[in-house]
Coordinates of C-alpha atoms and ligand atoms in Angstrom, one line a residue:
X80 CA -12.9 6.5 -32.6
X81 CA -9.2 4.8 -32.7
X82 CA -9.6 1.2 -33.4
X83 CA -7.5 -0.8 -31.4
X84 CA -4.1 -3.2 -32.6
X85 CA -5.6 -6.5 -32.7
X86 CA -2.1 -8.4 -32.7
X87 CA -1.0 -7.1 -29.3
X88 CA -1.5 -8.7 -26.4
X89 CA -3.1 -7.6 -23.6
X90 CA -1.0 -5.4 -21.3
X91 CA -2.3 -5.9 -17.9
X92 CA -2.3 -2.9 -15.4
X93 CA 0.6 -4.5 -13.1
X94 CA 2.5 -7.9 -13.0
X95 CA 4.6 -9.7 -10.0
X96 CA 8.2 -10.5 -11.2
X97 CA 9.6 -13.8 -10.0
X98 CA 11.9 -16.3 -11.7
X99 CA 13.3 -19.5 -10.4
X100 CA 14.9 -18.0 -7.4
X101 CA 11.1 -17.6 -5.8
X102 CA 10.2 -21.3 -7.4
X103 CA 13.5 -22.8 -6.0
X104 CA 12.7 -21.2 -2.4
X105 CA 9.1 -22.6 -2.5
X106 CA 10.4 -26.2 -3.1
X107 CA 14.0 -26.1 -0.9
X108 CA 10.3 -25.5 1.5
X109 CA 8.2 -28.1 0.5
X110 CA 10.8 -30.2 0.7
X111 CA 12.3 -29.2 4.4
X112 CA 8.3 -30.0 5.0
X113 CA 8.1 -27.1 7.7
X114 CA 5.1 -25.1 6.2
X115 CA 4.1 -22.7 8.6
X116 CA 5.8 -20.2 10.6
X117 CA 9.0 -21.2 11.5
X118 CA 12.6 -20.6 10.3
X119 CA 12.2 -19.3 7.0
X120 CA 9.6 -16.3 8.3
X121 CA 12.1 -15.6 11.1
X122 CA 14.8 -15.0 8.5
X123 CA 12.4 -13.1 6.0
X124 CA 12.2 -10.9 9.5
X125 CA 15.5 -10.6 10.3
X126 CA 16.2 -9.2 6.7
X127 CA 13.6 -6.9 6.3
X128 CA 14.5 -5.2 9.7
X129 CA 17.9 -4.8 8.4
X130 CA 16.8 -3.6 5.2
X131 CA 14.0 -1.2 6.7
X132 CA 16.4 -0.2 9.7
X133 CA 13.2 -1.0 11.7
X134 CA 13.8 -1.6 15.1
X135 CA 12.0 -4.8 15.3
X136 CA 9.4 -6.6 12.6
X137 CA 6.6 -9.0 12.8
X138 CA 5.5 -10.7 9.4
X139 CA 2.0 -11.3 9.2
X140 CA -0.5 -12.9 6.1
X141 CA -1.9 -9.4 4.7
X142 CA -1.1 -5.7 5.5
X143 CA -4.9 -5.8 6.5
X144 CA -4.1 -8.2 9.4
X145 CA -0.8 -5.8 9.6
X146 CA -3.2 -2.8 9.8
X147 CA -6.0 -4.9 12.4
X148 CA -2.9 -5.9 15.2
X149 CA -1.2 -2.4 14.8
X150 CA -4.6 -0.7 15.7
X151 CA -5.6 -3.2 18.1
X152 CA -1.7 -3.2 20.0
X153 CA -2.1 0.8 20.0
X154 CA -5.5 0.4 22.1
X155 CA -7.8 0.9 19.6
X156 CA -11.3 0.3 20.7
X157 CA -14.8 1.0 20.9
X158 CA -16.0 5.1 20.1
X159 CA -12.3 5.8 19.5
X160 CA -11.6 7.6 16.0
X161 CA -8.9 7.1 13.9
X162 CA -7.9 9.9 11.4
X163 CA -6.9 8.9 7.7
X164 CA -7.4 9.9 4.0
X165 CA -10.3 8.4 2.1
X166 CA -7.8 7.7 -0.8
X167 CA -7.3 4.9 0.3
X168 CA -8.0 1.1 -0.2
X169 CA -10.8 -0.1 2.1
X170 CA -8.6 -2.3 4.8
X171 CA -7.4 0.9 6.4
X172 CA -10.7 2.0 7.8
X173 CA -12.5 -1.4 7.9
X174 CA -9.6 -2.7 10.3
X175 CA -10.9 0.4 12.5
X176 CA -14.6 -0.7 12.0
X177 CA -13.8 -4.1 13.2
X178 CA -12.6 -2.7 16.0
X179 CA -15.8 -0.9 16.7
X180 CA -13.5 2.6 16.0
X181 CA -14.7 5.3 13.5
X182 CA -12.6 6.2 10.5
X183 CA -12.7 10.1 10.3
X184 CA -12.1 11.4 6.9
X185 CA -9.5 14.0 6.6
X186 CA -9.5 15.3 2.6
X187 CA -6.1 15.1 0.3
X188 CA -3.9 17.4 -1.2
X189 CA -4.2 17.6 -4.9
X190 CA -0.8 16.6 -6.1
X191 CA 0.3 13.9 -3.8
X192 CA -3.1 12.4 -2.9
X193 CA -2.0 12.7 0.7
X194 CA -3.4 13.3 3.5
X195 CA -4.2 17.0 3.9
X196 CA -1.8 17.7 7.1
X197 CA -3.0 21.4 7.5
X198 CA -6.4 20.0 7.8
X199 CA -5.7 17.3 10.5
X200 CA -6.1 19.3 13.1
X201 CA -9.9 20.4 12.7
X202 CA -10.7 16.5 13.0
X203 CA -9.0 16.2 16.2
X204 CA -11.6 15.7 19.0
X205 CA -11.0 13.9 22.5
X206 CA -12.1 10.6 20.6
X207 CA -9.4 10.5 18.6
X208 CA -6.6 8.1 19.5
X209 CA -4.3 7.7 15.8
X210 CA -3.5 9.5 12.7
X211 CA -2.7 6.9 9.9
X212 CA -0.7 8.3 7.0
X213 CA -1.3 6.5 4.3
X214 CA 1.6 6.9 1.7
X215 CA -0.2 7.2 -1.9
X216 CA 1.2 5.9 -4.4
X217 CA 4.4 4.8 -2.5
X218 CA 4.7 9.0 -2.1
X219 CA 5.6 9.4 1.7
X220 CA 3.2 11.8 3.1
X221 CA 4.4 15.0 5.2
X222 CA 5.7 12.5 7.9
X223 CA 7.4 15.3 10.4
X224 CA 4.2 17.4 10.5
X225 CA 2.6 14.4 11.1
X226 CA 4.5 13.5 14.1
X227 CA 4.3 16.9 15.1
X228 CA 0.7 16.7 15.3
X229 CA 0.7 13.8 17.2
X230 CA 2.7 14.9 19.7
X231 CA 0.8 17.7 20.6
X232 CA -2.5 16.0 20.9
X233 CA -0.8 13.5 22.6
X234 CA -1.9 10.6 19.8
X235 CA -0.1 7.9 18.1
X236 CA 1.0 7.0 14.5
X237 CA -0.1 4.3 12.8
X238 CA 1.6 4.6 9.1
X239 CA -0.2 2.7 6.1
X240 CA 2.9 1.7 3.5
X241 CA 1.1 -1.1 1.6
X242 CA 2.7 1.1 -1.3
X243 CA 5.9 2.3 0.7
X244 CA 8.4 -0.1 1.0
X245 CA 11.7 1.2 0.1
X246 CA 10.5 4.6 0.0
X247 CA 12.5 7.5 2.0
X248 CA 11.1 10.7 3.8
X249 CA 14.3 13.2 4.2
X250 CA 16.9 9.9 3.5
X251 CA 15.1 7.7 6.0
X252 CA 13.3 4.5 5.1
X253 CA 9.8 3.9 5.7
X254 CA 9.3 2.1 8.2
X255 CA 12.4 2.8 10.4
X256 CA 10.6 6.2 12.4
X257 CA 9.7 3.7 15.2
X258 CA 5.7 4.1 15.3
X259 CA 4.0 0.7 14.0
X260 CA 4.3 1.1 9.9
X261 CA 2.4 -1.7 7.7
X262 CA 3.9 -3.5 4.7
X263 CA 1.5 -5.5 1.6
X264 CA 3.5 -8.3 0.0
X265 CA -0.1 -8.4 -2.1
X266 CA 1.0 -9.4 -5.7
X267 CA 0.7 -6.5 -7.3
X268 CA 2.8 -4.3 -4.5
X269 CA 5.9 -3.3 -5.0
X270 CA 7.5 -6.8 -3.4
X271 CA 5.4 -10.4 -3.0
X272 CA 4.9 -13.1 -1.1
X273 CA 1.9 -14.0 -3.0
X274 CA -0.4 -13.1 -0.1
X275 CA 1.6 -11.1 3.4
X276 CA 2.3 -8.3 4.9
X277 CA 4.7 -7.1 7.7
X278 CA 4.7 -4.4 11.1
X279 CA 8.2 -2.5 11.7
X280 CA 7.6 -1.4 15.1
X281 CA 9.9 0.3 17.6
X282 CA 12.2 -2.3 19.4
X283 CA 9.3 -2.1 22.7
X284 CA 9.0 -5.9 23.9
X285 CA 5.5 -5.7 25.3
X286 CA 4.5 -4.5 21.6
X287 CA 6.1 -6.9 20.0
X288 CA 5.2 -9.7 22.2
X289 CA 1.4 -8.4 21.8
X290 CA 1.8 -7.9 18.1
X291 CA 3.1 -11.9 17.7
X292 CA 0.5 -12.9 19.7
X293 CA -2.2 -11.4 18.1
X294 CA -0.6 -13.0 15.2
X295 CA -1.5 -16.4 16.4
X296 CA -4.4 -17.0 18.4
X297 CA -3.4 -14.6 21.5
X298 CA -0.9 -17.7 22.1
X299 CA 2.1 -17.5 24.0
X300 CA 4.1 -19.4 22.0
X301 CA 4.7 -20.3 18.2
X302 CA 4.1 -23.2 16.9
X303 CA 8.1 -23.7 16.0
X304 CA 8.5 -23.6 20.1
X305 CA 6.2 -26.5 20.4
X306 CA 6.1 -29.0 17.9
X307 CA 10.0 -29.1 17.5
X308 CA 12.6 -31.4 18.8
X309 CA 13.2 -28.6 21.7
X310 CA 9.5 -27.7 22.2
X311 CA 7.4 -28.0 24.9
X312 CA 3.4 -28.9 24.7
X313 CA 2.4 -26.4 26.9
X314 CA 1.0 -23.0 26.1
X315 CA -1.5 -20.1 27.3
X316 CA -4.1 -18.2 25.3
X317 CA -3.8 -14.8 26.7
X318 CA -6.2 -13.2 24.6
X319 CA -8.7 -13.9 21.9
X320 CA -6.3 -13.2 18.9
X321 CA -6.8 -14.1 14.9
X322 CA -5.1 -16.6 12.2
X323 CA -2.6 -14.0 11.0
X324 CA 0.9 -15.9 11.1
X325 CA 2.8 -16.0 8.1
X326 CA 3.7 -19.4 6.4
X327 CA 7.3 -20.4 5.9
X328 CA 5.9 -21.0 1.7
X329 CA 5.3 -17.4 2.0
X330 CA 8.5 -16.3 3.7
X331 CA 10.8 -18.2 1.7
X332 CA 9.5 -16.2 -1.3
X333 CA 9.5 -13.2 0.0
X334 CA 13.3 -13.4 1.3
X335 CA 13.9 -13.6 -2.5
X336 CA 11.9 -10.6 -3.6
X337 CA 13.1 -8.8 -0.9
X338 CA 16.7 -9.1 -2.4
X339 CA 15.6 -8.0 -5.8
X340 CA 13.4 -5.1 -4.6
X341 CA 16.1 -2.1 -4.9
X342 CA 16.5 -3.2 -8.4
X343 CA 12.7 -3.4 -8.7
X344 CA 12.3 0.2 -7.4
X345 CA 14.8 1.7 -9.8
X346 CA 13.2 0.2 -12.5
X347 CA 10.0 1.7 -11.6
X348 CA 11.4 5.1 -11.3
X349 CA 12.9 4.5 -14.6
X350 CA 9.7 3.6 -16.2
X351 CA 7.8 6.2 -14.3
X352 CA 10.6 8.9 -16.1
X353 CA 9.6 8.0 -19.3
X354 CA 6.1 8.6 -18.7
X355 CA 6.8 11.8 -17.5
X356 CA 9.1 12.6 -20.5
X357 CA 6.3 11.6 -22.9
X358 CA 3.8 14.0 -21.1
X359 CA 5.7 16.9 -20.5
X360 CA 4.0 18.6 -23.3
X361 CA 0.7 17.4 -22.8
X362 CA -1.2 19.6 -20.6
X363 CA -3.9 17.4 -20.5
X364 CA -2.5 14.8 -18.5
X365 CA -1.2 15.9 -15.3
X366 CA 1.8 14.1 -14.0
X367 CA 2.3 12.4 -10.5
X368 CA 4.1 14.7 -8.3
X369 CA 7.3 14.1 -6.4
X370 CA 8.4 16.5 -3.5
X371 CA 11.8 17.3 -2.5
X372 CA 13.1 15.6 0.0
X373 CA 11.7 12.0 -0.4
X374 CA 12.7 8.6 -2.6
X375 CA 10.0 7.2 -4.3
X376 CA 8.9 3.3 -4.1
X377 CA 6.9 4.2 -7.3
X378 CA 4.2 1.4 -6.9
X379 CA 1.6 3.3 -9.1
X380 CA 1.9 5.7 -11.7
X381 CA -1.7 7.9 -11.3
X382 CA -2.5 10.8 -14.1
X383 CA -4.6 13.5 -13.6
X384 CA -6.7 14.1 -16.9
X385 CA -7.9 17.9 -16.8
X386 CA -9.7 19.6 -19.2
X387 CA -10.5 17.6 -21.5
X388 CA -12.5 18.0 -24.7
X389 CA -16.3 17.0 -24.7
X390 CA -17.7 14.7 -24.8
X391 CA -14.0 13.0 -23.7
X392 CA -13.8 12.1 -20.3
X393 CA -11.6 9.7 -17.6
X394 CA -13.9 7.2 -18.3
X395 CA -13.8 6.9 -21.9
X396 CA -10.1 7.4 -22.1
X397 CA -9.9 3.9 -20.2
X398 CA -12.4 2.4 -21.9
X399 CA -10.1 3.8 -25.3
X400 CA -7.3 2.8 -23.6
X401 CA -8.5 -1.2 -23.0
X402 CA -8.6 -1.1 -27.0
X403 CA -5.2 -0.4 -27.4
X404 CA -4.9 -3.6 -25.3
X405 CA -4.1 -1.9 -22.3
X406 CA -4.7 -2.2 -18.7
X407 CA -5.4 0.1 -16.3
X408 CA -6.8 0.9 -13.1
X409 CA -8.2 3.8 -10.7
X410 CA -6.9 4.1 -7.3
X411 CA -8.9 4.7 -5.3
X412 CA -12.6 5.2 -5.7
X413 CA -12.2 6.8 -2.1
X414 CA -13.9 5.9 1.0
X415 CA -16.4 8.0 1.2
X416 CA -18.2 7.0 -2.0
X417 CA -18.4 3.3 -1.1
X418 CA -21.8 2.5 -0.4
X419 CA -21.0 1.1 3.7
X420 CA -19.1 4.3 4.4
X421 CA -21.4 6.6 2.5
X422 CA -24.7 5.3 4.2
X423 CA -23.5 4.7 7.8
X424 CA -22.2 8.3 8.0
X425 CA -24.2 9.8 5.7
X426 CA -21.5 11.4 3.9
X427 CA -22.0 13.7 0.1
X428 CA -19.1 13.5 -2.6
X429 CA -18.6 17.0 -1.4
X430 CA -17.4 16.1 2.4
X431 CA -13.9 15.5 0.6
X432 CA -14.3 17.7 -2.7
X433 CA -10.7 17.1 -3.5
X434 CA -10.5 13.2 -3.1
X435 CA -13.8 13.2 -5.3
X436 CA -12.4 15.8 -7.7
X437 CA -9.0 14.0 -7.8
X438 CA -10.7 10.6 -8.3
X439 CA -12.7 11.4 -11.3
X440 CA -9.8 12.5 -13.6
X441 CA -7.2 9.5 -11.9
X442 CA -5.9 6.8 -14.2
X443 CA -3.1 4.9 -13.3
X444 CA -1.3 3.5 -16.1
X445 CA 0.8 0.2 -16.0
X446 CA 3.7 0.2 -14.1
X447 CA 5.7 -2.6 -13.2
X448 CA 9.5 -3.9 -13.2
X449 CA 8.8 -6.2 -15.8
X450 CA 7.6 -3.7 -18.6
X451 CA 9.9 -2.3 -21.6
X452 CA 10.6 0.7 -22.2
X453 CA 8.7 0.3 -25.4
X454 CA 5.9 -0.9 -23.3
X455 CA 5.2 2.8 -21.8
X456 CA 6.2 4.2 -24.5
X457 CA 3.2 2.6 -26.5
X458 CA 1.0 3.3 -23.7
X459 CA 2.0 6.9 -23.4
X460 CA 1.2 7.3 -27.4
X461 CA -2.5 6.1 -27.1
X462 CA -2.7 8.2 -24.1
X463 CA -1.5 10.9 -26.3
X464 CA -3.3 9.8 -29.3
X465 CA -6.8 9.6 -27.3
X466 CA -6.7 13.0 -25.3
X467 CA -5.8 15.5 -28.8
X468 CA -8.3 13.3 -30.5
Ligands
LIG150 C1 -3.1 -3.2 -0.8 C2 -3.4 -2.2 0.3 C3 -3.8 -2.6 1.6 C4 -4.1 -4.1 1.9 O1 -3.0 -4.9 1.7 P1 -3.2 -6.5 1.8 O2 -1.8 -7.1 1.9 O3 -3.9 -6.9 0.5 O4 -4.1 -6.8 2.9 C5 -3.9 -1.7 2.6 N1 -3.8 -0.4 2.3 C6 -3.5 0.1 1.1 C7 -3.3 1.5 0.9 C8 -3.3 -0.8 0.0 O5 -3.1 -0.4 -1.2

């Protein structure tokens, strides 16, 4: 049994990077003393859909609200199904349970983690209204089959990038194909706003309009056309919508991040090189996969372990790996395992044999902009260290 280095610190699985650009924005904020939604989240809009090419963009508080109005603006209700991995994090399918929709499973392909496009269309029945690619790992999935698809079952696209911004599918950005895409400013995703998220949406007004309103209450109007010198007092409430405006605090952060995010991505994909340098050799430890014709956001770094030596297994090796001091994580325990999804549909580990199989020899390792080099190369020796041992 390795012991571990008791003079390191604790390397934690990811890290946010801000500096005194984020803290400067936060106070120039405080100190304007307009909180909420107002100017600074209609800037943080204006420069994401330039930096997205999106057509248009609504900033919410959390890619789950993101993933709730996009559903609910597509006409997601009741006995509908909405098709989507179960490597996924749980706000994609609860957002269709709140709606009173079914999630319906579709399993993953083994190097990506994406969604399994050739098996889409067996889970196409006349309930089904959306597909939702969910981009793994910031990994766009096969986004022209998937639009393929949709168009001849006549259903739309709902795309889950929590991981995805920045990423390309064939030298496009996510996020810019025009179907409602969802963005995490979580603060562990690729870009922060402490809590947020974001919709790039095709420039369709009645969307957009329904999108914003859900945002806030099913109001007509923001609260920067009311309260302000030029505001009127009167407004509607067109429909029963939630609390999912974004704060100006929030905005004015993430206009920073937003500028540093290239530079955070490359950094990433720097970082993520060395690891695959290290374990080039290394048949036990399966490298993430990139395909062809995409750019990669890079927000996790997931190993496969395979064939490991008894009584070694994925378990262990993290458990080995937090006595190195080092941080890791396992994305995702997928869907179908969770004890609400498992019971109410009753499913086995074997519904999705390759999300189950795939899950129990993940690990992913620490990536973020902030790391050394030395930092992954350290990891990537334990790592190395642990599996031959
Ligand atoms: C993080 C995440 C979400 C939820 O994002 P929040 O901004 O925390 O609501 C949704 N989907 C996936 C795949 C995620 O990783």
């Amino acid at each position: 049994m390795p012991s571990g280095d008791a003079d390191r610190s604790f390397m934690p699985f990811s890290l946010p990077w801000l500096n005194e650009k984020e803290i400067d924005a936060v106070v120039r904020c405080l100190e304007g003393g307009w909180l909420t939604t107002g100017p600074a989240t209609a800037e943080f809009e204006k420069h994401l859909q330039a930096y997205l090419s999106a057509p248009s963009v609504v900033a919410v508080n959390s890619c789950t609200a993101a993933l709730h109005i996009a559903y609910t603006a597509s006409g997601i209700g009741p006995d509908d199904e909405i098709i989507m991995s179960p490597m996924t994090f749980c706000a994609t399918a609860n957002a269709a349970v709140h709606l009173g929709a079914t999630p319906r499973f579709v399993d993953i392909e083994e190097d990506t983690e994406n969604i399994d496009c050739e098996r889409i269309p067996a889970a196409i029945n006349a309930k089904t209204k959306i597909i939702v690619p969910v981009d793994f790992a910031g990994h766009p999935c096969r986004l022209d089959r998937i639009a393929e698809i949709a168009r001849g079952n006549d259903l739309k696209i709902v795309e889950d990038a929590a991981h995805a911004i920045g990423s390309e599918y064939k030298e496009k950005k996510i996020g810019s194909f025009g179907w409602p895409t969802c963005f995490s400013f979580y603060p562990i995703k690729n870009m922060t706003t402490g809590e947020g998220g974001a919709i790039a949406c095709a420039d369709d007004l009645e969307f957009v309009a329904r999108c914003r309103r859900l945002s806030l209450h099913g109001i007509s109007k923001s609260g920067w056309s009311r309260y302000t010198e030029k505001g009127t007092w009167y407004y509607e409430v067109l429909e029963p919508g939630y609390k999912y405006n974004m704060t100006d605090i929030q905005a004015a952060i993430g206009i920073q991040q937003l500028k540093k995010l290239d530079e955070f991505i490359a950094r990433r994909n720097h970082l993520a090189s060395l690891y695959d340098q290290a374990f080039q050799d290394i048949p036990e430890i399966r490298c993430p996969v990139t395909r062809g014709n995409i750019h990669h956001a890079r927000h996790l770094y997931v190993i496969q372990l395979v064939d490991l030596p008894r009584p070694l297994n994925r378990d262990r090796v993290i458990e080995q790996l937090r006595e190195f001091h080092i941080g890791t994580t396992v994305n995702f325990i997928p869907l179908h395992l969770q004890p609400y999804y498992r019971d109410r549909y009753g499913f086995q580990p074997q519904d999705f044999p390759v999300a189950t199989r795939v899950y129990q020899r993940s690990i992913s390792l620490p990536l973020y902009p902030k790391m050394k080099d030395e930092d992954v190369l350290y990891v990537a020796e334990q790592l190395i260290n642990i599996v031959k041992s």
